[in-house]
N, CA, C and O of each residue as an XYZ file, in Angstrom:
428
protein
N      14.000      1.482     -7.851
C      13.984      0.171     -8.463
C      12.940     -0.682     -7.758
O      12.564     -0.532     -6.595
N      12.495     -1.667     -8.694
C      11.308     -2.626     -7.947
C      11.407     -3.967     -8.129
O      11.552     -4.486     -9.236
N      11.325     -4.651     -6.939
C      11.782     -5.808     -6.556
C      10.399     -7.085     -6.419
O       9.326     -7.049     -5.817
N      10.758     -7.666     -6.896
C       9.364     -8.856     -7.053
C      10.095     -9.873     -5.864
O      11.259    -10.259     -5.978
N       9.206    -10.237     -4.703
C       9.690    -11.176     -3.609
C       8.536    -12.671     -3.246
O       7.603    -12.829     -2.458
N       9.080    -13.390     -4.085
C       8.716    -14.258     -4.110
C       8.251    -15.127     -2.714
O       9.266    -15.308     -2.042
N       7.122    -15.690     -2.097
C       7.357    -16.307     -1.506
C       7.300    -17.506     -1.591
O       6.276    -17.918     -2.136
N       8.410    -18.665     -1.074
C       8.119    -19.895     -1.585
C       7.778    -21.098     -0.415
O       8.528    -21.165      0.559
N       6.537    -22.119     -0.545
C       6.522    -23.074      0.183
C       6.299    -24.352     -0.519
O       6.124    -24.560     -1.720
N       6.351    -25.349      0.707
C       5.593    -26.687     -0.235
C       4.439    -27.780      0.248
O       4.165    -28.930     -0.097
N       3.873    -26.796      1.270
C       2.513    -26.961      1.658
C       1.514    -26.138      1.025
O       1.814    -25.069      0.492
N       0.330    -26.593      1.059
C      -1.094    -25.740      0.624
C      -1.320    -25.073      1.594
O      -2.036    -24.121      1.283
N      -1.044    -25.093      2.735
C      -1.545    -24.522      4.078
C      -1.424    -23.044      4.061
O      -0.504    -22.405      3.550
N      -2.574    -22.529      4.747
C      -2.824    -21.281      4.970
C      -1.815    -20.644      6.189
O      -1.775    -21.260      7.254
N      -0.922    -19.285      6.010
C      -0.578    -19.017      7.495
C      -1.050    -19.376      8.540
O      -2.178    -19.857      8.432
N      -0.429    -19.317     10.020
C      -0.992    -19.487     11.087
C      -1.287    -18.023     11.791
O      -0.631    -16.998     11.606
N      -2.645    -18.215     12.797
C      -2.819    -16.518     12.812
C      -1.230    -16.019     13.316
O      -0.782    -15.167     12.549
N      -0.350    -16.360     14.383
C       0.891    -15.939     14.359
C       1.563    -15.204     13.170
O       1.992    -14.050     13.145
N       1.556    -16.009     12.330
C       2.166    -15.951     11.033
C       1.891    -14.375     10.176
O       2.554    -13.494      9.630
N       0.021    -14.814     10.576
C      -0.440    -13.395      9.805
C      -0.493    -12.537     10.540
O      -1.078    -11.619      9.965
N      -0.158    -12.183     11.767
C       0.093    -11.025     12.658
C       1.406    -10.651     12.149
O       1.725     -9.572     11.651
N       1.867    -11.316     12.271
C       3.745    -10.748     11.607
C       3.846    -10.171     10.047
O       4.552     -9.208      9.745
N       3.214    -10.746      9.325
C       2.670    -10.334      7.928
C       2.500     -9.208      8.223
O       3.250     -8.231      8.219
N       0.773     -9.445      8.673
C       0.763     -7.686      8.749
C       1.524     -6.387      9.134
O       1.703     -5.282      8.622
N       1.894     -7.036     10.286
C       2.990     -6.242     10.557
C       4.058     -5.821      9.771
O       4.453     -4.661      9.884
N       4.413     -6.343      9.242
C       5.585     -6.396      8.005
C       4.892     -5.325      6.602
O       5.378     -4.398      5.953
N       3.573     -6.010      6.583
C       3.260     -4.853      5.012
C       2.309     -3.434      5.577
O       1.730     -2.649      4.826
N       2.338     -3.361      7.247
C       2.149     -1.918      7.535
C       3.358     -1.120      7.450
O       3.422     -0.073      6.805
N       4.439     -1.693      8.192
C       5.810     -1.192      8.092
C       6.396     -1.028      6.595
O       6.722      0.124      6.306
N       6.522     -1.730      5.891
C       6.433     -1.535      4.273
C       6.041     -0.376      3.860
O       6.869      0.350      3.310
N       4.683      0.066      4.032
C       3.679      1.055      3.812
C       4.043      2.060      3.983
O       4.086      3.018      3.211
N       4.506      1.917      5.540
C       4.543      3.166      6.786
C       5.996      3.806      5.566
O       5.938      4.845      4.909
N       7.089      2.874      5.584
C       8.581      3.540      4.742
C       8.390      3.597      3.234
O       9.417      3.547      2.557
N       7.423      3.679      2.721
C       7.505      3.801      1.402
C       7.560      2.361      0.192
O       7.160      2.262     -0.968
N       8.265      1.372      1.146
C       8.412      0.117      0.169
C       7.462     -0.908     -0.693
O       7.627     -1.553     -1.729
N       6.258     -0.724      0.352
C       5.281     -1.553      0.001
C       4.660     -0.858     -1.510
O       4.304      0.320     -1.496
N       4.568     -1.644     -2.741
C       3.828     -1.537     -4.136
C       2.997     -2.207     -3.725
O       2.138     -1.668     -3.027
N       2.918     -3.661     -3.994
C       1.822     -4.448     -4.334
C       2.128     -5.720     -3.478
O       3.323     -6.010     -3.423
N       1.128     -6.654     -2.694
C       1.602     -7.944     -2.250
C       0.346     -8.387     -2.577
O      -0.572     -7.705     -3.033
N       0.346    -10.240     -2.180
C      -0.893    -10.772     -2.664
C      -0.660    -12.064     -2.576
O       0.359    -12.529     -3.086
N      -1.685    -12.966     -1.824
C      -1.367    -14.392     -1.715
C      -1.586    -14.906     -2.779
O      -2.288    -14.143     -3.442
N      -1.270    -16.144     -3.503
C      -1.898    -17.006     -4.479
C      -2.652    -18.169     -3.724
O      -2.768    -18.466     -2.535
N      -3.280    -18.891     -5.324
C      -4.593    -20.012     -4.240
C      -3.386    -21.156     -4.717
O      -2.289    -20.844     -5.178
N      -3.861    -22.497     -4.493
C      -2.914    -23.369     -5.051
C      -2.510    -23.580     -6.138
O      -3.292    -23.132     -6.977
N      -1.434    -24.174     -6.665
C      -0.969    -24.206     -8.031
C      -2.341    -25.513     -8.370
O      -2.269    -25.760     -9.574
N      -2.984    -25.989     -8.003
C      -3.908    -27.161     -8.672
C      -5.345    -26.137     -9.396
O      -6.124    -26.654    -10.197
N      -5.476    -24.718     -8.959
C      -5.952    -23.764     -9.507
C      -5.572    -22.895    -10.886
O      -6.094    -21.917    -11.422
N      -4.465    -23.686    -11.186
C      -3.761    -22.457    -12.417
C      -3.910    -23.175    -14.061
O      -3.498    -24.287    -14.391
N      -4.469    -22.385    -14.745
C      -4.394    -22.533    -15.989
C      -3.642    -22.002    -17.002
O      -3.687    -20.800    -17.267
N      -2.779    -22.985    -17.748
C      -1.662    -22.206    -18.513
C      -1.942    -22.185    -19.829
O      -2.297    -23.247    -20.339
N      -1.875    -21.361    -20.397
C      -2.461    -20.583    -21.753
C      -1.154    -20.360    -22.806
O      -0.266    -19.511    -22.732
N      -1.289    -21.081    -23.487
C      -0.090    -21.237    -25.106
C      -0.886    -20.912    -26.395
O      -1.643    -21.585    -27.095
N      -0.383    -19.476    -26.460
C      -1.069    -19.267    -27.734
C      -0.252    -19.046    -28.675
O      -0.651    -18.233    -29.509
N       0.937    -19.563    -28.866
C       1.889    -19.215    -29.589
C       1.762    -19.911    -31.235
O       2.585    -19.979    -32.149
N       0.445    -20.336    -31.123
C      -0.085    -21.813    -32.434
C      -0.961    -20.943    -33.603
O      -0.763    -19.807    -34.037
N      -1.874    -21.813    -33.892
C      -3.141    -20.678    -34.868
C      -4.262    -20.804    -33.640
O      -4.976    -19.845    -33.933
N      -4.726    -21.258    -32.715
C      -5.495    -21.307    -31.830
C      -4.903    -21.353    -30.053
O      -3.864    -21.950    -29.771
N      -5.424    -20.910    -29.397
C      -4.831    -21.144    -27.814
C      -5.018    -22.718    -27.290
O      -5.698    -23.578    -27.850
N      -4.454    -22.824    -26.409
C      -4.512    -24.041    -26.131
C      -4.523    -23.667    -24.407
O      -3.747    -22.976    -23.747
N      -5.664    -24.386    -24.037
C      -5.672    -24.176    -22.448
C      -5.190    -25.557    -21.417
O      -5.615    -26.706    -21.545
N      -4.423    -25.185    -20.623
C      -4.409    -27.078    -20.094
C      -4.132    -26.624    -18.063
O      -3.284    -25.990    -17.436
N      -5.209    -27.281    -17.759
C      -5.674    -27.202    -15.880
C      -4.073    -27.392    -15.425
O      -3.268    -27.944    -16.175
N      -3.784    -26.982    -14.386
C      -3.052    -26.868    -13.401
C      -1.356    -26.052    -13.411
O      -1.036    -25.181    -14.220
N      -0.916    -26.320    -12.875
C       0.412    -25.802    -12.693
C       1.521    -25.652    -14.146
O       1.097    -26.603    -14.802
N       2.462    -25.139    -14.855
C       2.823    -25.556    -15.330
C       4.129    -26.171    -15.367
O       4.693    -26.283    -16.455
N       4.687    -26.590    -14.288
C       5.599    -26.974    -13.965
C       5.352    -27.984    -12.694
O       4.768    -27.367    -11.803
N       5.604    -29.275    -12.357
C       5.377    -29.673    -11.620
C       6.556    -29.880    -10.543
O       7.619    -30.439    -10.816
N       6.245    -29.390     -9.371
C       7.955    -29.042     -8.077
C       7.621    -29.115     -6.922
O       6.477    -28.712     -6.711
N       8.149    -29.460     -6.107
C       7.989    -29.760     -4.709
C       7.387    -28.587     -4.121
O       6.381    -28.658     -3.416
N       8.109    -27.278     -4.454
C       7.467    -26.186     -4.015
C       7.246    -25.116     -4.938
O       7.694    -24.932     -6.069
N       6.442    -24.430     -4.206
C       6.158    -23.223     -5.707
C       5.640    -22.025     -5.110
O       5.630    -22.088     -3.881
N       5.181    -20.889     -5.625
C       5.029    -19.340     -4.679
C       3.591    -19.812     -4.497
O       2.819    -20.575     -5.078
N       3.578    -18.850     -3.207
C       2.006    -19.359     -2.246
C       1.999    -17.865     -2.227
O       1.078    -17.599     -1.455
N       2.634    -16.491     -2.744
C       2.639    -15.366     -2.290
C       3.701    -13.978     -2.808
O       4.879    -14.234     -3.058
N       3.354    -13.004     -2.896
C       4.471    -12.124     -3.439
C       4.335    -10.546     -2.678
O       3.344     -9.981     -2.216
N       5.794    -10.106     -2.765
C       5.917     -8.663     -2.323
C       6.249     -8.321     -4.033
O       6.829     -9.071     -4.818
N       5.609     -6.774     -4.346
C       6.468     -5.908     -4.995
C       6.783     -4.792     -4.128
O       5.842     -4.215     -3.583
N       8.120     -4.355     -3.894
C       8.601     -3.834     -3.124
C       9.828     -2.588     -3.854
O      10.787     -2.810     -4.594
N       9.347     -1.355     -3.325
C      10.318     -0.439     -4.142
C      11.868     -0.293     -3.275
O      11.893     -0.480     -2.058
N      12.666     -0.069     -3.769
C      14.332     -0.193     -2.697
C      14.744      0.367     -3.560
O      14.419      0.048     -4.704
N      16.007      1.884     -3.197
C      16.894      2.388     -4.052
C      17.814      1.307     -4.434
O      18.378      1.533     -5.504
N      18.150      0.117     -3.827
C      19.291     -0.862     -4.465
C      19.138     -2.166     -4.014
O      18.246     -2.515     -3.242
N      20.041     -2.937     -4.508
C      19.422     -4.497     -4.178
C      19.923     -5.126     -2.630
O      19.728     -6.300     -2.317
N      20.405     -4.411     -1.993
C      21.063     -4.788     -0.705
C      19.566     -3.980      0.435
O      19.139     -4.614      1.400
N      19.174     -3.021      0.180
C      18.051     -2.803      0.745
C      17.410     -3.468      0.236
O      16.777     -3.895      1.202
N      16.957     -4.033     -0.720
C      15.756     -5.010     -1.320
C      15.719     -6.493     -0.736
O      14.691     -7.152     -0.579
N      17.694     -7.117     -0.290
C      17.358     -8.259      0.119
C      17.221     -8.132      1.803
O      16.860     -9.075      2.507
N      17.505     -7.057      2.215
C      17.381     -6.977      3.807
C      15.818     -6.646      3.969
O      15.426     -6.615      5.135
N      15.116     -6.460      3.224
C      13.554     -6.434      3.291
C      13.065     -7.695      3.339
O      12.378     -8.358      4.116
N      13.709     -7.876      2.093
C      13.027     -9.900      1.846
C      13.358    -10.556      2.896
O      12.428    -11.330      3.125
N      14.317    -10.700      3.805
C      15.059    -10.944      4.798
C      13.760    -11.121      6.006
O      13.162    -12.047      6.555
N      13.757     -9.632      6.022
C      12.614     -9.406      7.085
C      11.372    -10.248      7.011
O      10.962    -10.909      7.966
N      10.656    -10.181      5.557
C       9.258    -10.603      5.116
C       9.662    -12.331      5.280
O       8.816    -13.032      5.835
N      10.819    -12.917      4.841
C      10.814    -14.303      4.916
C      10.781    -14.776      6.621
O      10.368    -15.883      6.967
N      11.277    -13.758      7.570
C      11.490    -13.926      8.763
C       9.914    -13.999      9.475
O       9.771    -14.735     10.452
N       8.945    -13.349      9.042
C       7.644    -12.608      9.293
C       6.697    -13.698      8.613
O       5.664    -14.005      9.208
N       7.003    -14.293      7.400
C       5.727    -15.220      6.829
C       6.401    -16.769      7.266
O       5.654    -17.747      7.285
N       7.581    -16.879      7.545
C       8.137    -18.302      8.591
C       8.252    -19.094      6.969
O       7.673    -20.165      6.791
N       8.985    -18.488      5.952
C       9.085    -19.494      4.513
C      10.037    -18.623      3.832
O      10.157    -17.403      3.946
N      10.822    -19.600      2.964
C      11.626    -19.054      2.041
C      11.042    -17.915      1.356
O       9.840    -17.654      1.418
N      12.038    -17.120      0.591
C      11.382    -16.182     -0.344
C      12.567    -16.176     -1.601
O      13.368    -17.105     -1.706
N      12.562    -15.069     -2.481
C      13.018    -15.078     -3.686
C      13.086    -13.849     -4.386
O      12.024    -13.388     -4.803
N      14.150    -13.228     -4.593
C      14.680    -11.783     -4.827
C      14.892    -11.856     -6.889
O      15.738    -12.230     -7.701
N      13.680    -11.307     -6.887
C      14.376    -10.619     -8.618
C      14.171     -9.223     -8.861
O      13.191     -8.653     -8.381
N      15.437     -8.325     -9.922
C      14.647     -7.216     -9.752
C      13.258     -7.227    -11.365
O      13.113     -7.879    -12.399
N      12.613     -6.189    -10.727
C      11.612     -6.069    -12.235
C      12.465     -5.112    -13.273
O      12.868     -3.965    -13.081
N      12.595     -5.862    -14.307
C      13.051     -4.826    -15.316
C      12.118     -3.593    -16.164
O      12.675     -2.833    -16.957
């Protein structure tokens, strides 16, 4: 099963190198056991363009589409036979990037 791990903050700020030593550490170990799929920072939500094409033409409109105190700066996809290994991972990675995170599975 595969687990999408949200990470969530409500600064723009970039890790601290601390921060990204533990990261790394975290998505070699990932790697090393099999868990690590896919991870990947995002840039700020003032970068995002949301796209509605549900009309006769698309409609494009600058920034976020939701406006919230905080929002993902970052994501694990992470493989786990079940969701109790999936949240003791997230566990780890939220412990390692020093920020909330966010457990769904991918259907």
């Amino acid at each position: 099963m595969q687990y999408l791990v949200s990470v969530i903050d409500d600064t723009a700020g970039l890790a601290t190198p601390d921060e990204m030593a533990a990261i790394d550490a975290f998505n070699d170990r990932l790697q090393a056991e099999g868990h690590r799929v896919f991870a990947g920072g995002l840039a700020a939500p003032a970068s995002a363009t949301v796209i509605d094409n549900r009309g006769e033409e698309p409609l494009f409109t600058d920034g976020p589409f939701l406006e919230s105190k905080e929002y993902i700066i970052g994501f694990w996809i992470m493989e786990a036979p079940d969701l109790d290994v999936a949240l003791k991972l997230a566990a780890e990675g939220s412990k390692a990037c020093n920020r909330k995170v966010e457990v769904r599975p991918i259907l």
